[in-house]
C-alpha positions as MATLAB code, in Angstrom:
seq = 'MPSSQDATDLSLHWFNRLAYLGVLPFVLGLWMQWSGVSFGYVDGRFLFAAYSCAILSFLCGVWWGGALNAAHHPAHNKLMYLSNGLCLLGWVGLLLYRTPVGLLLLLLCYVFVERMEAYLKPNRRELRSYFRTRTRVTYLVVACHLAMVLLLIAGG';
ca = [
      67.671   99.862   88.607;
      70.005  102.220   90.505;
      71.093  105.374   88.733;
      74.709  106.399   88.244;
      74.091  109.146   90.833;
      73.073  106.459   93.354;
      76.284  104.565   92.597;
      78.328  107.756   93.013;
      76.616  108.545   96.330;
      77.266  105.005   97.589;
      80.885  105.183   96.461;
      81.391  108.520   98.254;
      79.682  107.122  101.351;
      82.204  104.256  101.503;
      85.088  106.554  100.643;
      84.178  108.818  103.571;
      83.984  105.903  105.994;
      87.253  104.356  104.824;
      89.045  107.712  104.860;
      88.148  108.344  108.498;
      88.871  104.717  109.472;
      92.299  105.225  107.911;
      93.162  107.596  110.766;
      92.831  104.799  113.337;
      96.302  103.259  112.747;
      97.813  106.694  113.441;
      95.882  106.839  116.715;
      96.954  103.266  117.529;
     100.603  104.216  116.990;
     100.178  107.237  119.243;
      98.570  105.140  121.954;
     101.272  102.456  121.703;
     104.026  105.054  121.969;
     102.338  106.834  124.875;
     101.643  103.626  126.802;
     104.913  101.848  125.955;
     103.112   98.903  124.349;
     104.810   97.081  121.495;
     103.953   94.079  119.362;
     107.161   92.098  119.086;
     109.741   94.476  117.668;
     107.152   96.980  116.481;
     106.762   99.960  118.760;
     104.249  102.770  118.369;
     106.693  105.136  116.710;
     107.639  102.615  114.010;
     104.024  101.566  113.404;
     103.076  105.217  113.079;
     105.919  106.136  110.693;
     105.576  102.993  108.570;
     101.829  103.469  108.165;
     102.346  107.159  107.408;
     104.860  106.310  104.707;
     102.568  103.639  103.243;
      99.620  106.049  103.003;
     101.826  108.781  101.557;
     103.081  106.289   98.952;
      99.477  105.433   98.136;
      98.611  109.118   97.660;
     101.647  109.560   95.425;
     100.535  106.521   93.423;
      97.157  108.198   92.902;
      98.989  111.223   91.462;
     101.108  108.949   89.261;
      97.997  107.185   87.969;
      96.257  110.504   87.401;
      99.229  111.768   85.428;
      99.294  108.616   83.293;
      95.576  108.902   82.560;
      95.627  112.636   81.801;
      98.563  113.134   79.461;
      96.840  116.255   78.092;
      96.667  117.924   81.535;
      98.995  120.946   81.811;
     100.396  119.637   85.105;
     101.072  116.137   83.720;
     104.878  116.268   84.033;
     104.782  118.058   87.385;
     102.545  115.342   88.828;
     104.871  112.623   87.567;
     107.946  114.233   89.150;
     106.206  115.361   92.325;
     104.685  111.938   92.967;
     108.112  110.319   92.798;
     109.848  113.051   94.799;
     107.253  113.017   97.583;
     107.340  109.250   97.798;
     111.118  109.327   98.178;
     110.897  112.084  100.819;
     108.385  109.945  102.686;
     110.835  107.049  102.705;
     113.541  109.356  104.066;
     111.063  110.296  106.803;
     110.565  106.612  107.534;
     114.321  106.029  107.728;
     114.516  108.885  110.253;
     111.463  107.666  112.217;
     113.324  107.676  115.535;
     113.731  111.454  115.313;
     111.140  114.212  115.335;
     112.720  115.392  112.048;
     111.570  112.232  110.245;
     108.007  112.658  111.469;
     108.013  116.358  110.608;
     109.188  115.483  107.101;
     106.246  113.097  106.726;
     103.922  115.774  108.106;
     105.196  118.320  105.559;
     104.628  115.828  102.744;
     100.972  115.482  103.782;
     100.549  119.253  103.904;
     102.135  119.557  100.458;
      99.828  116.888   98.995;
      96.765  118.619  100.431;
      97.811  122.046   99.151;
      98.637  120.708   95.677;
      95.313  118.888   95.486;
      93.518  122.064   96.552;
      95.318  123.859   93.731;
      94.839  121.187   91.069;
      91.425  119.777   91.950;
      88.848  119.926   89.224;
      85.959  122.249   89.913;
      83.348  119.527   89.575;
      80.388  119.524   91.908;
      80.356  115.740   92.317;
      83.924  115.821   93.720;
      83.344  118.489   96.378;
      82.439  115.933   99.040;
      85.528  113.877   98.159;
      87.908  116.815   98.496;
      86.187  118.078  101.648;
      86.710  114.685  103.287;
      90.300  114.463  102.017;
      91.074  117.868  103.519;
      89.519  117.010  106.894;
      91.314  113.675  107.084;
      94.604  115.355  106.159;
      94.141  117.802  109.046;
      93.533  114.864  111.406;
      96.657  113.110  110.100;
      98.723  116.282  110.512;
      97.406  116.660  114.073;
      98.432  113.055  114.802;
     101.920  113.752  113.451;
     102.219  116.844  115.645;
     101.045  114.836  118.656;
     103.656  112.145  117.962;
     106.407  114.755  117.603;
     105.362  116.335  120.906;
     105.267  112.904  122.532;
     108.800  112.179  121.320;
     110.090  115.561  122.454;
     108.515  114.964  125.874;
     110.468  111.715  126.081;
     107.684  109.263  125.307;
];
């Protein structure tokens, strides 16, 4: 019978794979924008911004759920307000997706989430791999946002 450690290791293994695979739609949006390919009315810039907003909303939902499940945590109220505020900022970024400003706003939201998680993360050994992966993937996502901004500024 597998131990709980085996289950945790397997869960982290799949988390790591899915986290890195989650960068692929950003890369697809970049490629579509660079090459001028679109799928119907969806161009690379919109795909990129919409996916970015969806993932940011997901991350904010994780904070919301964490706040609901940890009412005793000293940052409980901050997490509730921040999750809603960041989600709304992400939607503003999506509305401004045709401008570099909208994409920079999304980028800043990702940086803020990563910095807050670095500040709030529990110091539990079994979560180190999780947070290490989250940080690396956030850096990749930020790099993709910067690349898209540069592509837009260059006229792509």
